């Protein structure tokens, strides 16, 4: 197959001229002002040519290794603290926090709902902030703010105080994960994104293991403070300290990455133009930012997010209570949550490797829905006295529940080349991905304990619906790609069209869905 992309500033015969295709940086993090890089619309097969992207595979591999080394450890640790601080309520409840603070009947469910309100309502405003002022300020700023809320949570004296601190924690934490995803799309190609998003999303599973281990140690301490107070103090203090370190150490733009040489910076920019979730883009534009609201595909993605989010919330906020069906002590119950969360982490990373290798998202997401469904059905059908089968089902449910987030966000981000569009979508869809907390908080009620049979059946039904919606959408995308290939007489996939040509999305006849 030959391509003929007539790039206005590219000449394959001259090394000096080829440098003109690198976008020029402006003052905004992760953005490039294309003042000397004007693109014409590419809508015909004969216009496409990759010859202008003059870098070798070895150069690319060396660059990606450097990016991984200097970016991923900080992203991973940052989201670990985000997950720890968000999901430690289950551990705190098992240590008697609800009794110590005189929670009313079903007060824990009320607190979970209150905690989730800002995670739904505040995501878009927080991502707008990140888009306008840059992740340089918002990533560490969000961390410091919610870390302080966790510290204050250790000092509250009543139920009302807990509601206030958890609400504010949700406000500051709401935009963190979407901002991290937006940040990563400025560095990695679409075929690399799932593994990198999975690296930090794995913390959502690992945080349960870490929190369980920390709780296991803390709850055995002799102190004037309650164990749950010490847990909050430890996790909040480490969050604030790490936020300061991340603000200093993370690179915030390609040109500002001191660990990259000039040629490596050029290659990094070319990769963004060739096969990335983003393209060169002007400053923040409110009209462009909200444009996806007119696209029906956005609402299909929103439905998929809402359906998988319930299982994720169950694993994050109620796993300790589900494991509590086995009748173990508080200390052992927390300890027995560790292994399922570790299993969920391995499942997440294995799925990420497979998803990027095959450049496929939809069916990988369906596999996670299926795993949760099987786990919930087994738990609902198994007597609480059968510890072995029940504990096995906990592994299945947790493994499936921890996987969808990174696959889902990699999927929709890989199908939008507009900087503002991607920022809006990750924010808008995160509101639905966080909505499951409302469902789980209102079905996992104390009256259903210890078996929680009815709630588990509801979660199973929700995941079956998710399987149907995601499968249908994935098949539609494949059909559209085949239809366009037939009309144009080619056999292209998403990697056969340069990202910079696809800002118009599916309206461009060359667009190919990243399945």
XYZ file of C-alpha atoms in Angstrom:
515
model
C 0.000 0.000 0.000
C 1.438 3.409 -0.885
C 0.514 6.706 0.696
C 0.920 10.209 -0.648
C 0.401 12.697 2.131
C 1.405 16.069 0.752
C 2.716 17.784 3.858
C 3.233 21.527 3.328
C 6.495 21.597 5.272
C 7.933 18.173 4.572
C 10.571 17.106 2.109
C 11.882 13.590 2.344
C 15.024 14.665 0.431
C 16.356 17.055 3.059
C 17.043 16.551 6.724
C 16.948 20.278 7.324
C 13.559 20.714 5.700
C 12.127 17.725 7.524
C 12.624 19.489 10.803
C 9.988 22.022 9.792
C 7.278 19.495 10.505
C 7.891 19.750 14.242
C 5.242 21.942 15.863
C 6.380 24.998 17.716
C 5.721 25.179 21.468
C 3.736 27.896 23.141
C 3.394 28.725 26.820
C 0.678 26.157 27.511
C 1.542 22.737 28.867
C 1.140 19.917 26.365
C 0.034 22.268 23.616
C 1.744 23.396 20.418
C 0.809 26.535 18.530
C 0.892 25.626 14.844
C 1.941 29.056 13.634
C 4.547 27.548 11.280
C 2.796 24.220 10.812
C -0.353 24.828 8.829
C -2.252 21.689 7.831
C -4.522 21.340 4.869
C -7.574 19.157 5.113
C -6.826 15.558 4.178
C -9.917 13.762 2.960
C -8.644 11.574 0.098
C -6.719 8.307 0.120
C -4.073 9.690 -2.237
C -3.311 12.534 0.186
C -1.995 10.219 2.874
C 1.742 9.598 3.200
C 3.795 8.681 6.264
C 7.163 9.414 4.652
C 7.399 12.780 6.400
C 7.573 11.170 9.840
C 11.275 10.503 9.592
C 12.283 8.642 12.723
C 13.410 5.081 13.216
C 11.888 2.355 15.361
C 15.023 2.312 17.526
C 14.733 6.056 18.125
C 11.115 5.643 19.106
C 11.789 2.727 21.475
C 14.597 4.640 23.196
C 12.343 7.691 23.583
C 9.430 5.682 25.014
C 11.740 4.039 27.573
C 12.840 7.483 28.715
C 9.279 8.745 28.934
C 8.236 5.702 30.941
C 11.130 6.138 33.341
C 10.551 9.835 33.994
C 6.749 9.987 33.897
C 5.069 6.740 34.904
C 6.520 6.330 38.440
C 5.118 9.713 39.461
C 1.778 9.152 37.739
C 1.511 5.731 39.367
C 2.280 6.964 42.863
C 0.037 10.014 42.512
C -2.970 7.938 41.578
C -2.110 5.435 44.308
C -2.613 8.177 46.875
C -5.792 9.259 45.084
C -7.176 5.735 45.347
C -6.011 5.231 48.927
C -7.630 8.434 50.091
C -10.846 7.744 48.217
C -11.271 4.060 49.053
C -10.139 3.902 52.686
C -13.683 4.291 54.013
C -14.333 0.558 53.864
C -11.324 -0.100 56.103
C -12.253 2.726 58.461
C -15.801 1.381 58.797
C -14.495 -2.061 59.722
C -12.543 -0.436 62.587
C -15.671 1.194 64.021
C -15.537 4.701 62.557
C -19.303 4.731 62.057
C -19.849 3.875 65.731
C -17.204 6.267 67.062
C -18.754 9.164 65.145
C -22.348 8.095 65.903
C -23.489 7.567 62.332
C -27.287 7.232 61.919
C -28.856 4.138 60.399
C -27.535 3.656 56.874
C -25.226 6.611 57.511
C -22.347 4.875 55.762
C -24.357 4.676 52.545
C -25.271 8.348 52.903
C -21.590 9.232 53.309
C -20.656 7.244 50.183
C -23.358 9.094 48.228
C -22.220 12.501 49.513
C -18.627 11.573 48.705
C -19.627 10.730 45.119
C -21.607 13.898 44.377
C -18.549 16.054 43.578
C -16.942 13.183 41.672
C -19.883 13.545 39.298
C -20.593 17.276 39.346
C -17.107 18.756 39.600
C -15.178 16.791 36.983
C -15.888 19.115 34.055
C -14.993 22.360 35.915
C -11.794 20.751 37.196
C -10.756 19.556 33.733
C -11.511 22.982 32.272
C -9.065 24.332 34.858
C -6.476 21.789 33.790
C -7.021 22.646 30.128
C -6.747 26.394 30.737
C -3.916 26.660 33.261
C -2.182 23.366 32.554
C -1.522 20.123 34.457
C 1.677 21.691 35.822
C -0.423 23.417 38.477
C -3.507 21.271 38.769
C -1.923 17.834 39.254
C 0.041 18.764 42.405
C -2.593 21.305 43.442
C -5.410 18.774 43.521
C -3.247 16.339 45.484
C -2.311 18.839 48.186
C -5.929 19.932 48.578
C -7.495 16.498 48.998
C -4.561 15.325 51.136
C -5.355 18.086 53.585
C -8.984 16.944 53.649
C -7.875 13.428 54.617
C -5.778 14.853 57.452
C -8.743 16.887 58.669
C -10.941 13.764 58.458
C -8.920 12.280 61.287
C -9.987 15.155 63.554
C -13.732 15.272 62.911
C -15.996 14.594 65.881
C -19.327 13.697 64.315
C -21.208 12.491 61.260
C -21.735 16.002 59.861
C -18.020 16.761 60.003
C -17.281 13.597 58.054
C -19.782 14.536 55.353
C -18.142 17.948 54.891
C -14.578 16.631 54.648
C -15.507 13.773 52.322
C -17.464 16.150 50.070
C -14.503 18.526 49.800
C -12.165 15.595 49.232
C -14.367 14.641 46.285
C -14.277 18.189 44.901
C -10.473 18.279 44.795
C -10.071 14.687 43.647
C -12.705 14.788 40.904
C -10.483 16.157 38.154
C -7.322 14.263 39.026
C -7.674 11.045 36.991
C -9.069 12.826 33.889
C -6.193 15.301 34.090
C -3.679 12.451 34.252
C -5.229 10.852 31.148
C -5.194 14.190 29.333
C -1.556 14.640 30.390
C -0.516 11.206 29.086
C -2.120 11.753 25.667
C 0.427 14.520 25.128
C 3.268 11.988 25.336
C 2.087 8.583 24.069
C 0.573 7.184 20.872
C -2.825 5.523 20.723
C -1.255 2.072 20.587
C 0.686 2.801 23.784
C -1.988 4.566 25.784
C -3.853 1.641 27.361
C -0.765 0.229 29.092
C 0.197 3.640 30.467
C -3.301 4.457 31.694
C -3.442 0.939 33.167
C -0.236 1.615 35.082
C -1.862 4.307 37.160
C -5.339 2.779 37.162
C -3.777 -0.374 38.599
C -3.406 1.678 41.755
C -7.162 1.584 42.129
C -6.805 -2.142 42.718
C -3.473 -1.972 44.518
C -4.745 0.729 46.842
C -7.170 -1.793 48.273
C -4.259 -4.131 48.942
C -2.090 -1.367 50.412
C -4.929 0.025 52.471
C -5.740 -3.456 53.729
C -2.104 -4.026 54.733
C -1.809 -0.599 56.361
C -5.084 -1.161 58.188
C -3.907 -4.609 59.270
C -0.875 -3.009 60.961
C -2.490 0.168 62.226
C -5.531 -1.505 63.745
C -3.287 -3.563 66.003
C -1.523 -0.509 67.466
C -2.086 0.671 71.022
C -2.801 4.383 70.828
C -5.003 7.093 72.262
C -6.252 7.605 68.736
C -8.611 5.258 66.999
C -7.084 3.038 64.333
C -9.060 4.706 61.558
C -7.734 8.121 62.665
C -4.143 6.918 62.400
C -4.967 5.466 58.982
C -6.220 8.854 57.760
C -3.219 10.708 59.206
C -0.698 8.414 57.556
C -2.318 8.458 54.144
C -3.055 12.202 54.146
C 0.476 13.185 55.168
C 2.087 11.051 52.480
C -0.272 12.496 49.863
C 0.736 16.103 50.591
C 4.447 15.254 50.680
C 4.345 13.416 47.389
C 2.353 16.187 45.682
C 5.226 18.588 46.299
C 7.745 16.083 44.916
C 5.660 15.413 41.784
C 5.291 19.126 41.115
C 9.070 19.433 41.027
C 9.995 16.255 39.168
C 7.352 15.701 36.448
C 8.055 17.080 32.941
C 5.265 19.383 31.799
C 6.002 19.802 28.091
C 8.152 18.140 25.450
C 10.390 21.173 25.067
C 10.704 21.471 28.830
C 11.738 17.830 29.311
C 15.375 18.210 30.366
C 16.034 14.483 30.077
C 15.408 14.574 26.288
C 17.926 15.629 23.666
C 16.949 17.874 20.752
C 16.450 14.970 18.354
C 14.399 13.099 20.950
C 12.150 16.122 21.389
C 11.645 16.263 17.627
C 10.738 12.567 17.516
C 8.352 13.037 20.457
C 6.494 15.743 18.528
C 6.381 13.719 15.302
C 4.853 10.787 17.166
C 2.051 13.024 18.366
C 1.297 13.971 14.770
C 1.525 10.434 13.417
C -0.463 8.245 15.801
C -1.548 9.995 18.961
C -4.819 10.801 20.672
C -4.044 14.484 20.170
C -2.931 16.883 17.482
C -1.578 20.392 17.370
C -4.174 22.695 18.820
C -4.808 26.356 19.565
C -5.655 27.752 22.967
C -8.698 26.611 24.898
C -11.916 27.304 23.012
C -15.177 26.911 24.909
C -17.247 26.216 21.775
C -14.884 23.460 20.631
C -14.675 22.084 24.152
C -18.432 21.479 24.379
C -18.858 20.419 20.739
C -18.945 16.655 21.574
C -22.350 17.189 23.216
C -23.797 17.135 19.680
C -22.332 13.697 18.937
C -24.573 10.697 19.661
C -21.517 8.497 20.226
C -20.753 10.439 23.383
C -23.947 9.180 24.986
C -23.223 5.573 24.062
C -19.862 5.908 25.780
C -21.619 7.535 28.741
C -23.974 4.561 29.025
C -21.048 2.137 28.966
C -19.288 4.137 31.705
C -22.340 4.267 33.947
C -22.845 0.521 33.644
C -19.301 -0.524 34.569
C -18.950 2.020 37.363
C -21.241 0.199 39.793
C -18.961 -2.846 40.006
C -15.913 -0.600 40.391
C -17.600 1.198 43.280
C -18.583 -2.080 44.922
C -14.978 -3.281 44.818
C -13.696 0.025 46.164
C -16.196 0.724 48.929
C -17.824 -2.577 49.882
C -15.304 -5.354 49.366
C -14.477 -5.453 53.065
C -18.162 -5.935 53.836
C -18.479 -8.680 51.200
C -15.454 -10.518 52.603
C -17.010 -9.982 56.037
C -19.661 -12.570 55.078
C -17.101 -15.224 56.047
C -17.265 -14.169 59.708
C -13.591 -13.435 60.307
C -12.263 -10.843 62.776
C -11.843 -7.214 61.709
C -8.079 -7.650 61.305
C -8.368 -10.860 59.251
C -11.186 -9.464 57.130
C -9.006 -6.522 56.089
C -6.094 -8.869 55.437
C -8.219 -11.113 53.206
C -9.091 -8.190 50.948
C -5.441 -7.864 49.904
C -5.152 -10.892 47.601
C -8.275 -10.104 45.491
C -7.014 -6.575 44.926
C -3.587 -7.861 43.866
C -5.297 -10.268 41.478
C -7.275 -7.334 40.075
C -4.009 -5.507 39.439
C -2.536 -8.421 37.491
C -5.751 -8.761 35.483
C -5.653 -5.071 34.661
C -2.041 -5.090 33.479
C -2.459 -8.295 31.457
C -5.540 -6.861 29.757
C -3.669 -3.633 29.014
C -0.790 -5.452 27.336
C -3.220 -7.475 25.241
C -5.329 -4.429 24.363
C -2.369 -2.381 23.122
C -0.811 -5.339 21.305
C -3.982 -6.015 19.310
C -4.980 -2.321 19.169
C -8.427 -3.332 20.408
C -10.546 -1.953 23.228
C -14.200 -2.973 22.903
C -14.053 -6.734 23.374
C -11.435 -6.368 26.115
C -13.941 -4.195 27.964
C -16.650 -6.812 27.438
C -14.395 -9.480 28.977
C -14.211 -7.415 32.183
C -18.001 -7.042 32.328
C -18.276 -10.809 31.921
C -15.865 -11.562 34.749
C -17.839 -9.364 37.161
C -21.085 -11.016 36.092
C -19.733 -14.521 36.781
C -18.315 -13.487 40.153
C -21.564 -11.856 41.286
C -23.689 -14.821 40.198
C -21.461 -17.256 42.089
C -21.499 -15.081 45.225
C -25.270 -14.676 45.078
C -25.849 -18.397 44.572
C -23.321 -19.637 47.151
C -24.193 -19.960 50.847
C -22.122 -17.700 53.106
C -20.853 -20.811 54.858
C -18.999 -21.922 51.716
C -15.845 -19.872 52.186
C -13.735 -21.430 49.407
C -16.189 -20.890 46.543
C -17.252 -17.500 47.871
C -13.675 -16.271 48.168
C -12.927 -17.506 44.624
C -15.904 -15.493 43.370
C -14.548 -12.408 45.162
C -11.385 -12.744 43.039
C -13.421 -12.893 39.835
C -15.564 -9.912 40.740
C -12.603 -7.787 41.835
C -10.522 -8.748 38.789
C -13.292 -7.694 36.430
C -14.298 -4.579 38.371
C -10.799 -3.085 38.347
C -10.222 -3.487 34.602
C -12.827 -1.393 32.678
C -11.721 2.136 33.624
C -8.424 2.268 31.742
C -9.756 0.326 28.730
C -12.769 2.615 28.512
C -10.848 5.890 28.738
C -8.213 4.655 26.290
C -11.031 3.713 23.898
C -12.794 7.051 23.699
C -9.571 9.081 23.829
C -8.161 7.103 20.887
C -11.193 8.077 18.788
C -10.921 11.854 19.170
C -8.022 13.871 17.800
C -9.250 17.257 19.057
C -7.455 18.579 22.124
C -10.540 20.320 23.489
C -12.775 17.413 22.508
C -10.618 14.898 24.347
C -10.463 17.083 27.437
C -14.241 17.453 27.498
C -14.910 13.772 26.864
C -12.637 12.534 29.617
C -14.345 14.952 32.008
C -17.919 14.321 30.892
C -17.524 10.562 30.772
C -15.751 10.475 34.124
C -18.923 11.862 35.688
C -20.732 8.731 34.508
C -17.805 6.502 35.436
C -18.125 7.846 38.982
C -21.910 7.521 39.157
C -21.820 3.891 40.252
C -21.138 5.005 43.791
C -24.740 6.177 44.081
C -26.057 2.797 42.980
C -23.776 0.717 45.194
C -24.376 2.937 48.217
C -28.113 2.440 47.931
C -28.197 -1.306 47.286
C -25.469 -2.609 49.610
C -27.518 -1.902 52.698
C -26.964 -3.451 56.105
C -30.306 -5.247 55.893
C -28.932 -7.448 53.095
C -25.809 -8.482 55.030
C -23.919 -10.725 55.308
C -24.726 -12.414 51.976
C -25.811 -9.301 50.032
C -27.639 -11.586 47.596
C -30.073 -9.002 46.183
C -27.359 -6.334 45.622
C -25.119 -8.884 43.897
C -27.942 -9.917 41.546
C -28.528 -6.257 40.664
C -24.819 -5.759 39.899
C -24.826 -8.915 37.745
C -27.781 -7.609 35.711
C -26.101 -4.246 35.236
C -22.985 -5.956 33.861
C -24.997 -8.081 31.417
C -26.486 -4.866 30.061
C -22.975 -3.412 29.795
C -21.863 -6.424 27.755
C -24.710 -5.902 25.286
C -24.150 -2.160 24.849
C -20.354 -2.377 24.504
C -20.536 -5.301 22.083
C -23.096 -3.539 19.883
C -21.018 -0.344 19.781
C -17.830 -2.253 18.989
C -19.548 -4.112 16.124
C -20.886 -0.803 14.776
C -17.355 0.647 14.694
C -16.026 -2.395 12.854
C -18.875 -2.161 10.348
C -18.133 1.513 9.698
C -14.434 0.779 9.092
C -15.302 -1.993 6.630
C -17.827 0.225 4.839
C -15.301 3.027 4.389
C -12.600 0.627 3.233
C -14.920 -0.854 0.627
C -15.939 2.577 -0.635
C -12.311 3.734 -0.904
C -10.819 0.469 -2.179
C -8.341 0.065 0.672
C -7.905 -2.114 3.747
C -7.031 0.419 6.425
C -7.197 0.389 10.211
C -6.805 3.294 12.629
C -3.000 3.196 12.355
C -3.069 3.810 8.586
C -4.241 7.422 8.864
C -2.108 10.162 10.512
C -3.695 11.663 13.590
C -3.282 15.226 12.375
C -5.654 14.448 9.495
C -8.475 13.388 11.775
C -9.476 16.437 13.772
C -12.891 16.385 12.088
C -13.497 12.899 13.499
C -15.949 10.530 11.731
C -17.017 13.363 9.419
C -13.700 12.901 7.603
C -14.073 9.970 5.157
C -10.531 8.843 6.026
C -11.435 8.406 9.696
C -11.059 4.880 11.023
C -12.343 3.911 14.453
C -9.862 2.599 16.960
C -11.772 -0.547 17.843
